Coordinates of C-alpha atoms (C1' of nucleotides) in Angstrom, one line a residue:
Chain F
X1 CA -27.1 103.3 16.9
X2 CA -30.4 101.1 17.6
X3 CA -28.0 98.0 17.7
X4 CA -26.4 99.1 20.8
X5 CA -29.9 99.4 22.3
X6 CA -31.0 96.5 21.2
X7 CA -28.6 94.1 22.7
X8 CA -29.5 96.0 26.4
X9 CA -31.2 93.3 28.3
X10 CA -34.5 94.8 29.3
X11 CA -34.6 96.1 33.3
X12 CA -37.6 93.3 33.3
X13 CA -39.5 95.4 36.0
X14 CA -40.3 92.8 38.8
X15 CA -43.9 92.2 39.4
X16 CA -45.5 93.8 36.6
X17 CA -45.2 91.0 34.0
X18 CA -48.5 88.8 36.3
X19 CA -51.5 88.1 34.5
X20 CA -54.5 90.4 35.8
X21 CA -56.5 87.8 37.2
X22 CA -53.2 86.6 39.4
X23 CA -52.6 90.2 40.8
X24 CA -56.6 90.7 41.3
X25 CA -56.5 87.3 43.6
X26 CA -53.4 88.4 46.0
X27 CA -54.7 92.3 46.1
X28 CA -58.4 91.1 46.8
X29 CA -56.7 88.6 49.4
X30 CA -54.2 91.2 50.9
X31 CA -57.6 93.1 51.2
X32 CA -59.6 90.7 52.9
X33 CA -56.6 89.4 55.3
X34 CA -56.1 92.9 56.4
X35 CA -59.6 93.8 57.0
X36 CA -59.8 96.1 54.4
X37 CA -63.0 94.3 53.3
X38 CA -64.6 93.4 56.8
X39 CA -66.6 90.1 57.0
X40 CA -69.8 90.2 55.3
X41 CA -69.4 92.8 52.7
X42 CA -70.9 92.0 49.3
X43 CA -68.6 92.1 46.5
X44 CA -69.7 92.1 42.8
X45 CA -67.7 91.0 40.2
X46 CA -68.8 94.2 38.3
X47 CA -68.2 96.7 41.0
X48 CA -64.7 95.2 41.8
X49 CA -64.0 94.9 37.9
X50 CA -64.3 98.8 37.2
X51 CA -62.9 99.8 41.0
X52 CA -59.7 98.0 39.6
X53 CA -60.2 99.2 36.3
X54 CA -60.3 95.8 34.6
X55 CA -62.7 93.7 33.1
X56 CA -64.8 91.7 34.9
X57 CA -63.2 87.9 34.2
X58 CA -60.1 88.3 35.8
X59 CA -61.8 89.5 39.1
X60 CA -64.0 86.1 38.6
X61 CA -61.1 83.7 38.2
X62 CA -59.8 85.8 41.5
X63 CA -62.7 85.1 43.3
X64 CA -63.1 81.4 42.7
X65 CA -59.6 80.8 44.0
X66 CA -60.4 82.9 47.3
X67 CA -63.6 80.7 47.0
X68 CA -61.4 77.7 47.4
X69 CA -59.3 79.1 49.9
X70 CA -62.7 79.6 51.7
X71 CA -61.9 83.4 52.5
X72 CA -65.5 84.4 50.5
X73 CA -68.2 82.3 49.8
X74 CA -70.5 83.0 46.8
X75 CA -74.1 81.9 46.8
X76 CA -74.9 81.2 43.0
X77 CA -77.1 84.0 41.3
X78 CA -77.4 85.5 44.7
X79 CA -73.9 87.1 45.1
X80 CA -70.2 86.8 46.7
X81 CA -69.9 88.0 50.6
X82 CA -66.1 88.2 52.5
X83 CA -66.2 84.8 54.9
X84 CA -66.6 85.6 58.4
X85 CA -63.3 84.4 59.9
X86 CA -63.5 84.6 64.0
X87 CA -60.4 83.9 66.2
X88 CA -61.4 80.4 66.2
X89 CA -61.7 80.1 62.3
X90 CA -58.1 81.4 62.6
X91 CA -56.7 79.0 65.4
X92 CA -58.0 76.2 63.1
X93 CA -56.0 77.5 60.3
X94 CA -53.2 77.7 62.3
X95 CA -53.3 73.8 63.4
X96 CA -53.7 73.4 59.8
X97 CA -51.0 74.8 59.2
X98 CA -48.8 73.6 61.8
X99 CA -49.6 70.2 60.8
X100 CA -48.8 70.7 57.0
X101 CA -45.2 72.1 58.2
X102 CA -44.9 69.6 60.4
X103 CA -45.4 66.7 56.9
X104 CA -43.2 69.6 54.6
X105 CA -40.8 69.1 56.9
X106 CA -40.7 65.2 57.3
X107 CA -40.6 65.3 53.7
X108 CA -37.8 67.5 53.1
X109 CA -36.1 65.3 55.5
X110 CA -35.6 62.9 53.3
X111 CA -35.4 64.6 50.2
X112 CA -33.2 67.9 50.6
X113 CA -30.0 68.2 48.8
X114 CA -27.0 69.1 50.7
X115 CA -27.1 72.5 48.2
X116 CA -30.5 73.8 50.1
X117 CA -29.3 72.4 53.7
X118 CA -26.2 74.3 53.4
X119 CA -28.7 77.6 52.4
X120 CA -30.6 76.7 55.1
X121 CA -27.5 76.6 57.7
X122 CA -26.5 79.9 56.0
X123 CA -30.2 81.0 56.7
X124 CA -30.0 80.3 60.7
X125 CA -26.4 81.7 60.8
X126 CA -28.3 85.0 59.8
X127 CA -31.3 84.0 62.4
X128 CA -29.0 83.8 64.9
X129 CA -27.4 87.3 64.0
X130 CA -30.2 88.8 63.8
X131 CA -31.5 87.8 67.0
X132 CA -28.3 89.1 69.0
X133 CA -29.0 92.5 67.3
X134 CA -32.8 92.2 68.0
X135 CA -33.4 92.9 64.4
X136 CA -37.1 92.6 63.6
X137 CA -36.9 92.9 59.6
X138 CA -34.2 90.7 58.9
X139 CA -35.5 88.0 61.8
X140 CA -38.8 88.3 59.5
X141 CA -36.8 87.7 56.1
X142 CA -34.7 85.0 57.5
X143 CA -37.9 83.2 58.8
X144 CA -39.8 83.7 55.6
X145 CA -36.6 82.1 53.9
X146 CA -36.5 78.9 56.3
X147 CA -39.8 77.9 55.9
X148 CA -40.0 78.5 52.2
X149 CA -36.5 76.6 51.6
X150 CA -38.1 73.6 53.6
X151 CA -41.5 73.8 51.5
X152 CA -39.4 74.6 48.5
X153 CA -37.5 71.4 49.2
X154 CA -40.1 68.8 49.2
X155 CA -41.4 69.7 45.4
X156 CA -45.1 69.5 46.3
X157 CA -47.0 71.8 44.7
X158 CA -50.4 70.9 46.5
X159 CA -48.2 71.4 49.5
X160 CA -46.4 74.8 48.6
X161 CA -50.1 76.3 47.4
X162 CA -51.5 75.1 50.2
X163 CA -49.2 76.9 52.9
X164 CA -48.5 80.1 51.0
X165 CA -52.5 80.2 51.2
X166 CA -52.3 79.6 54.4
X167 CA -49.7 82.2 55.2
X168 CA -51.8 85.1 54.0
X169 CA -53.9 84.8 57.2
X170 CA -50.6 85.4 59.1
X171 CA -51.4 89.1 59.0
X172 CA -55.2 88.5 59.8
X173 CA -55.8 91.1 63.4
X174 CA -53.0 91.8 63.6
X175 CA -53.2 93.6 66.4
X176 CA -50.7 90.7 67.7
X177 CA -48.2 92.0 70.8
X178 CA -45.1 93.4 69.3
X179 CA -43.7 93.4 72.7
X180 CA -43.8 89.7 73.2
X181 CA -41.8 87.9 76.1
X182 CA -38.0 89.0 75.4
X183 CA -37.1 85.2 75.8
X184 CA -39.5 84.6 72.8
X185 CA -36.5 85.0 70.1
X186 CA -34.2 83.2 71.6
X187 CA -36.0 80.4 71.8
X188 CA -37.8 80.8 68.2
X189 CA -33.7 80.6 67.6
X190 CA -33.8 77.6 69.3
X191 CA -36.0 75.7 67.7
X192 CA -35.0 76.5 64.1
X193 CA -31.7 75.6 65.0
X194 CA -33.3 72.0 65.8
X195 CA -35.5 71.4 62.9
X196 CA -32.0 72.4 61.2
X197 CA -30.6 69.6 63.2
X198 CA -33.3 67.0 62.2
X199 CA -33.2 67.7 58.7
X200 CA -29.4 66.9 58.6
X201 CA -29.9 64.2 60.4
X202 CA -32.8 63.0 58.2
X203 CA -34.7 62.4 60.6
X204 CA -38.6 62.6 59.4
X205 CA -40.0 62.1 62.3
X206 CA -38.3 64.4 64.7
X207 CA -38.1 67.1 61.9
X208 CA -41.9 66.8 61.9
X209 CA -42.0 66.9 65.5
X210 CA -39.8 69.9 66.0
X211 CA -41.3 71.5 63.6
X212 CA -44.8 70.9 63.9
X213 CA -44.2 72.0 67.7
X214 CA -42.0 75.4 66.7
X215 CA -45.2 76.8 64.5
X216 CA -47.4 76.1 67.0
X217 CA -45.1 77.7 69.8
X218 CA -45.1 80.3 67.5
X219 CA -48.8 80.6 66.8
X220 CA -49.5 80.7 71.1
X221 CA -47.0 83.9 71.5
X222 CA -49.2 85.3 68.2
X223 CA -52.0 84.7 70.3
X224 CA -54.1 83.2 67.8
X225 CA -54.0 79.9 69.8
X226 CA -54.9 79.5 73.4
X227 CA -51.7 78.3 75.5
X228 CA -52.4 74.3 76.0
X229 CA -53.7 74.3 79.2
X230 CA -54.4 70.6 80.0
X231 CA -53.7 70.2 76.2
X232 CA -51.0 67.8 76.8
X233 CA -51.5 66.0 79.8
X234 CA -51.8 62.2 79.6
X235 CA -53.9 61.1 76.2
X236 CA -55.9 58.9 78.4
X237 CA -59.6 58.7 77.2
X238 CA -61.8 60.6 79.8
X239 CA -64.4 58.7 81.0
X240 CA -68.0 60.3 80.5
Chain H
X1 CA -56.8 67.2 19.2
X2 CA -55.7 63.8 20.5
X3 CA -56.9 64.3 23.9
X4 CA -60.9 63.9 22.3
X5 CA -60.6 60.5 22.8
X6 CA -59.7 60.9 26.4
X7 CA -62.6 63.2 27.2
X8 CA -64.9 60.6 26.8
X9 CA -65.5 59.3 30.4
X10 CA -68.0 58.5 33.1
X11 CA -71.2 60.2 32.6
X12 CA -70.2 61.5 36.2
X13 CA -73.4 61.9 37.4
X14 CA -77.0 63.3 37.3
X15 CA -76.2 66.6 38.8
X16 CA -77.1 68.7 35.5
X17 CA -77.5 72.0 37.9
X18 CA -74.0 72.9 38.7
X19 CA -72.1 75.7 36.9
X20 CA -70.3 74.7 33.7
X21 CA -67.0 75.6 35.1
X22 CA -67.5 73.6 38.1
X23 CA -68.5 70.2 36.1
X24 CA -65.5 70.5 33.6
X25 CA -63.6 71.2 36.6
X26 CA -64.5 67.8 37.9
X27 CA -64.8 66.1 34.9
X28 CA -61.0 67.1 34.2
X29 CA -59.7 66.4 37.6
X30 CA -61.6 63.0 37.0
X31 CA -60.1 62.5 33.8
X32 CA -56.6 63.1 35.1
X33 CA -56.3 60.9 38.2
X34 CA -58.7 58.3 36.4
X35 CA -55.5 58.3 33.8
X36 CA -57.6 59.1 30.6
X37 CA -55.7 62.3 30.6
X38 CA -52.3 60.7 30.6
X39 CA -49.3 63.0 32.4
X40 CA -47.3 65.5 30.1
X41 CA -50.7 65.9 27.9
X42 CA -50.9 69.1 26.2
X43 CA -54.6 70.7 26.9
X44 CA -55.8 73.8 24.9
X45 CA -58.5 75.6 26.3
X46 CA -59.8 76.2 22.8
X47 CA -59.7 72.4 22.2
X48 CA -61.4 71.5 25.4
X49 CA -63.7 73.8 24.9
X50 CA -65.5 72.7 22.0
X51 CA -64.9 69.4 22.7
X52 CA -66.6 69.5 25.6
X53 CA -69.4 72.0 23.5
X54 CA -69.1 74.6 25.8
X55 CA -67.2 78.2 26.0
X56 CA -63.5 79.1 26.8
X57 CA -64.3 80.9 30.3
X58 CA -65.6 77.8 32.1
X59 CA -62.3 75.8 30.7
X60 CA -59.4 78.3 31.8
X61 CA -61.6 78.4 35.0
X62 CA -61.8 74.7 35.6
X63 CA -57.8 74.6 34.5
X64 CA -56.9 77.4 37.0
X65 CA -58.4 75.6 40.1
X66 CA -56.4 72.0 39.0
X67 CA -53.3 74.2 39.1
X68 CA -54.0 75.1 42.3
X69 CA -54.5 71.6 43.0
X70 CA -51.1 70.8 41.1
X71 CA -52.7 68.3 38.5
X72 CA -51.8 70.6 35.8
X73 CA -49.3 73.6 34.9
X74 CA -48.9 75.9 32.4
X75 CA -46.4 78.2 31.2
X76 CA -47.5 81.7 30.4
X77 CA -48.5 82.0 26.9
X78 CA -47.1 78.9 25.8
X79 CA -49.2 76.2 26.7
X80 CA -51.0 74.0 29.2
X81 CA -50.0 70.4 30.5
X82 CA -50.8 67.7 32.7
X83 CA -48.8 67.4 35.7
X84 CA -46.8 64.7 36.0
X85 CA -47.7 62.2 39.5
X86 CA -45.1 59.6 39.8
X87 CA -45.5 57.0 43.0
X88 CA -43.4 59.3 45.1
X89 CA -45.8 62.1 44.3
X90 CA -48.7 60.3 45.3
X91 CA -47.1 59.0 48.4
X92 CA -46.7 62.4 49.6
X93 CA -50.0 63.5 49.4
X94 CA -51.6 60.3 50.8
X95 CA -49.4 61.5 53.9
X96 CA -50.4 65.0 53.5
X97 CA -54.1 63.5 53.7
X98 CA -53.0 61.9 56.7
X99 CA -51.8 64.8 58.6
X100 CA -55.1 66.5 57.6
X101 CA -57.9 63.9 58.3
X102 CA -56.0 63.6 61.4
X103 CA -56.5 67.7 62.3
X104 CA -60.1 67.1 61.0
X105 CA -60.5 64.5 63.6
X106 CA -59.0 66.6 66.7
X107 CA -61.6 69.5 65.4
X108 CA -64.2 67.1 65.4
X109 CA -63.5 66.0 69.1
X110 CA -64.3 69.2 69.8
X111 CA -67.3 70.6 67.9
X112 CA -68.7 67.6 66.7
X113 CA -72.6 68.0 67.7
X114 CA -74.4 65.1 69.1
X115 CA -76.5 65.0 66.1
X116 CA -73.2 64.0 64.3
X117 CA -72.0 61.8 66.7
X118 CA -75.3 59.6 67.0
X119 CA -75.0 59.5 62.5
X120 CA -71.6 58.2 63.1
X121 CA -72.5 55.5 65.4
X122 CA -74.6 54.3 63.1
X123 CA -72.4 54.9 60.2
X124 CA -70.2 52.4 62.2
X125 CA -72.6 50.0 63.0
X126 CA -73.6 49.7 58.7
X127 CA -69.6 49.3 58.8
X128 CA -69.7 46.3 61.0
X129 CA -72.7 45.1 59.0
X130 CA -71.0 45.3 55.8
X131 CA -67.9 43.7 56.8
X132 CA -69.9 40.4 58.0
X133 CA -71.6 40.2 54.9
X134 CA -68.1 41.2 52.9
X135 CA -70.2 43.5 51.1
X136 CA -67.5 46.1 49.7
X137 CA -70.0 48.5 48.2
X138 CA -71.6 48.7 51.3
X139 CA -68.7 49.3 52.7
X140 CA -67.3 52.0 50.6
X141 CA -70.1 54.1 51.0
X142 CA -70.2 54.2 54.4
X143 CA -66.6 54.7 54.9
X144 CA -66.7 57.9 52.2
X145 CA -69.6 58.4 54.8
X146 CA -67.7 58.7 58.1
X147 CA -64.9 60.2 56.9
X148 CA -67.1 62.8 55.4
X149 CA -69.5 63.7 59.0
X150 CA -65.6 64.0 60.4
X151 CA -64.4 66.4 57.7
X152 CA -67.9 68.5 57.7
X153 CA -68.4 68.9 61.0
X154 CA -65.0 70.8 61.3
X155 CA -66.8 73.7 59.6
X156 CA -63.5 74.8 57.9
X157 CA -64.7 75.1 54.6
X158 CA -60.7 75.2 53.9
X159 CA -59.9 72.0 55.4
X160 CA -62.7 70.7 53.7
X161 CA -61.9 71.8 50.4
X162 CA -58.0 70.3 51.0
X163 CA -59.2 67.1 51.5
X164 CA -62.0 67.1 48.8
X165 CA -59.0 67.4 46.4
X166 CA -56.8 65.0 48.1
X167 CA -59.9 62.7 47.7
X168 CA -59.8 62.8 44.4
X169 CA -56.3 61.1 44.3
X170 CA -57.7 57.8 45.3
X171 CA -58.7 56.6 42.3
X172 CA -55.1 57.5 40.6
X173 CA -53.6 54.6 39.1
X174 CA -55.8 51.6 40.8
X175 CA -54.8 48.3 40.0
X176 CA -54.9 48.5 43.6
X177 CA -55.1 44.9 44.9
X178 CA -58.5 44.1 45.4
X179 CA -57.1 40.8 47.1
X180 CA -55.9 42.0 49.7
X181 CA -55.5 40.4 53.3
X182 CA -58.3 39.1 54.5
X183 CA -58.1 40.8 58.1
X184 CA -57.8 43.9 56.5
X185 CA -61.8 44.5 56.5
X186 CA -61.8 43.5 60.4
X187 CA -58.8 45.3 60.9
X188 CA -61.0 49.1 59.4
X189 CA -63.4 48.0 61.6
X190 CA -61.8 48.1 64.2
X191 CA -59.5 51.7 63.5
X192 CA -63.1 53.0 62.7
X193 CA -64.9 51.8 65.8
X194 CA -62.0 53.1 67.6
X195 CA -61.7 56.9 66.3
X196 CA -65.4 56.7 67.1
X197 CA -64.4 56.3 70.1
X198 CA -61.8 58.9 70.8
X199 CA -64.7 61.4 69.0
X200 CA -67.2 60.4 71.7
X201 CA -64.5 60.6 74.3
X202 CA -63.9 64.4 73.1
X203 CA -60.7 63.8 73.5
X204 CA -58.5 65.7 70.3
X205 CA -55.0 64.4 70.7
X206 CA -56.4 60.5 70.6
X207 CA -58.9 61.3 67.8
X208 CA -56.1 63.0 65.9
X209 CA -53.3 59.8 66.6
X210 CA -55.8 57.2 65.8
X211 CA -57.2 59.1 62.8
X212 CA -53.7 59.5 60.8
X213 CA -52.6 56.5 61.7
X214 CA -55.9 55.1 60.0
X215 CA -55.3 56.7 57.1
X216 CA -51.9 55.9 56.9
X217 CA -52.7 52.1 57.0
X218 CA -54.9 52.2 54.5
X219 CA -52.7 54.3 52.6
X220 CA -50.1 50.8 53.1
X221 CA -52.6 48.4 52.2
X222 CA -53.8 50.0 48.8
X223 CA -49.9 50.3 47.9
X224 CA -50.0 54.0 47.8
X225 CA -47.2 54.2 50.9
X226 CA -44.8 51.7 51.9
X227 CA -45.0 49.5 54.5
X228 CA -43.0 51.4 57.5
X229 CA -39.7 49.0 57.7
X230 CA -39.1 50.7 61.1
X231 CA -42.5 51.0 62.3
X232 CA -41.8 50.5 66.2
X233 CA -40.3 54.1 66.0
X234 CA -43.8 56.0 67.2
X235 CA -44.0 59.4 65.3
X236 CA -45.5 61.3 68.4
X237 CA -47.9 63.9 67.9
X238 CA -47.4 65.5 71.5
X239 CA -44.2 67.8 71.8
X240 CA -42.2 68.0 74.9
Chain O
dA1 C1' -26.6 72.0 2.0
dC2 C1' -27.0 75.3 5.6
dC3 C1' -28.3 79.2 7.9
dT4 C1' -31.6 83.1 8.5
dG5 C1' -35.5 85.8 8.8
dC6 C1' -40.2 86.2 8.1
dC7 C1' -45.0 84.7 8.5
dA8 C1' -49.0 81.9 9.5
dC9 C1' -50.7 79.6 13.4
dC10 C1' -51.0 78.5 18.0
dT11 C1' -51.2 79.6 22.8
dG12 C1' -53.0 82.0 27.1
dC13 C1' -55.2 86.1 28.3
dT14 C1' -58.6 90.1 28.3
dA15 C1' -62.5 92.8 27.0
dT16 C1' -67.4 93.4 25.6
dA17 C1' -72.0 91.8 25.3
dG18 C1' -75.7 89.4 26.7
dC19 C1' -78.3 85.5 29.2
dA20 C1' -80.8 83.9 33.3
dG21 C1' -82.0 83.9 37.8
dT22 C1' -82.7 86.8 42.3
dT23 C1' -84.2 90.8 45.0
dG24 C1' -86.1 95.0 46.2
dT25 C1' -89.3 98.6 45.2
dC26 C1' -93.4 100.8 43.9
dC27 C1' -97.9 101.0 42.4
dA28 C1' -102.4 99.0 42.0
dT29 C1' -105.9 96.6 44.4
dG30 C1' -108.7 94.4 48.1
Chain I
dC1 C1' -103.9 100.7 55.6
dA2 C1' -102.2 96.4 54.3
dT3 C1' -101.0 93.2 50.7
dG4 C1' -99.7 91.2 46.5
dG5 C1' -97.7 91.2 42.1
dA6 C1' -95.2 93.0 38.3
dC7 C1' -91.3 95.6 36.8
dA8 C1' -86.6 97.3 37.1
dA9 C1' -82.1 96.8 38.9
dC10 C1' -79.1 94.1 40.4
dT11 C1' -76.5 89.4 40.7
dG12 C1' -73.4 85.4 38.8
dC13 C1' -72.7 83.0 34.6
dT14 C1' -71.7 82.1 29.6
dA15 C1' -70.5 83.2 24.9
dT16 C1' -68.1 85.7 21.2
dA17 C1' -64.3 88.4 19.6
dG18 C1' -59.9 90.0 19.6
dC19 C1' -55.1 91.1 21.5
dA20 C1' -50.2 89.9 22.5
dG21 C1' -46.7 86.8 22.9
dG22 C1' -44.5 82.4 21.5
dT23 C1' -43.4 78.3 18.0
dG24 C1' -42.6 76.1 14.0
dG25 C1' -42.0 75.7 9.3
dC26 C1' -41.2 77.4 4.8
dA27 C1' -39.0 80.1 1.6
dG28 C1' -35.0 82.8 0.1
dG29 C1' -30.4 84.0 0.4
dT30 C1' -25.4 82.6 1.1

DNA sequence: ACCTGCCACCTGCTATAGCAGTTGTCCATG
DNA sequence: CATGGACAACTGCTATAGCAGGTGGCAGGT
């Protein structure tokens, strides 16, 4: 009776099996990146502890990592306040994180096995789908994949942790235009198709390049960074 | 258990006012790239604990933040280990540093106060001091100096924090040649002078090229990178 | 001798309690 | 009325205790 039961292999629910300090860092960050905790609040460990209905370690460990990631800032014995992240905060971040792409991607230049590359063609083959269709959702998912193939690829853990914290800002405002130029996908299209290009060519330094250029492209029609106005004329030094 | 003997190490310093979490956090991260902790290294947070004479809490604190830093992993109720860092590893991050100090530097261009631009000429001109005399201490301080007004006056506590950890890396293996050529000291005099230069200039793009490719050299001349065979081929920072 | 199942021990993980500074308020005093 | 100081109520920080899951070894059965 209970034998046949037993050898059922549990539904293992999905997300349910993180530790509580783990699921008390992304909630607080989801929080904080979606303004649910504006700038400046105080947070207690305490208040936080019993508002989630845990104890009040877990909430800690969560708030040292977000203290890390320099979304709060915690004056000891004093308290812990939200960071105040202005658009310029945010465009650093971005460059930040345009540049660590840029080196995931010079690395997984040379180290990507033909398995993930042939994923990743798979991956733009939907991209490119998706963008005839002008399917949001799947566009999103098929990004996500890309980038996380490419970080995936290159092994780095300092690397990965760093960008996924990175990423959560990605929904910070978020206000962003929806209705972006129509030529925007296409050309998002584009430039994934090159990176793709670069990385089976192993070529670091163009895949870096490409890519390095595609987030911030991407980043200027978010409008969390200015278009380059005289950014990129001649890198002459300008006489004072 | 065996890992007592590799707990003893530098008395670190004479800061006795910083959270316990925060010292064992260093002290760990110290004893880890210093080599004391060697890689694959079971670490108990029990046994650290009281060998270190202190509680649990501050332990899993300090071991949480080096995961996030990659130096160590552990498996969900099984056990905690030192990550393993082979050559390849650390030539990834010394690159990732690159990329980073080199954003820092293009921020800097930008905000960098005058205040912090007058320190750093006289950081620069200790630097040329110290390299007359060949006095390498000298040197060493004033180099973690400059890098240091660069990274600080970005304001992106983030970016700071990155490269804080990256810093720590340095010191990883180090039979670094201490003989090395003997243009090299004129040689980070002049890359110095020069990023000093681009900073005063304000100019982002030249601060940012001249910065990584600093770093980078150094990176070649402590044996952490290899030399570039094809170095001619420019990685340019400015898309098209 | 070999498999098997149980059990002590280990691990990370969480909760509770209490310490030590900091801050704000309220009453006493000049 | 203004001012100062002590007390109460916070805060982050640390220690202790105990839970749940995983591992290895030892005994008992085949």
């Amino acid at each position: 009776m209970a034998s046949d039961a037993a050898l059922q292999v549990e539904p293992l629910a999905e997300e349910e099996t993180l530790s509580l300090g783990e699921r008390a860092y992304r909630r607080l960050r989801a929080s904080i990146v979606q303004g649910a905790l504006a700038p400046g609040a105080k947070i207690s460990e305490r208040g936080l502890a019993n508002a989630l209905g845990i104890s009040a370690q877990p909430v800690r460990e969560a708030l040292r990592r977000l203290e890390q990631d320099g979304l709060v800032v915690t004056l000891p014995r004093r308290g812990t306040v939200v960071a105040e992240i202005g658009p310029e905060r945010l465009a650093e971040l971005g460059r930040i994180r345009a540049a660590l792409e840029g080196v995931a991607a010079a690395l997984a230049a040379e180290r990507m096995s033909e398995a993930d590359l042939a994923e990743l063609r798979q991956v733009v083959r939907r991209m490119r789908a998706a963008t005839a269709a002008a399917d949001h959702e799947a566009l999103a998912e098929a990004n996500e994949r890309f980038h996380a193939l490419i970080q995936g690829a290159t092994g780095n853990l300092f690397l990965i942790r760093s960008l996924e914290a990175l990423h959560a800002f990605d929904e910070y405002g978020r206000p962003r235009a929806l209705g972006s130029t129509p030529n925007a996908l296409p050309r998002a299209l584009r430039e994934h198709a090159g990176i793709l290009a670069a990385l089976r060519a192993r070529d670091p330094a163009l895949a870096e390049t490409r890519m390095r250029a595609h987030v911030l492209r991407s980043l200027v029609t978010n409008r969390v960074l200015a278009p380059p106005a005289r950014a990129r004329r001649g890198k002459s030094l300008t006489p004072d």
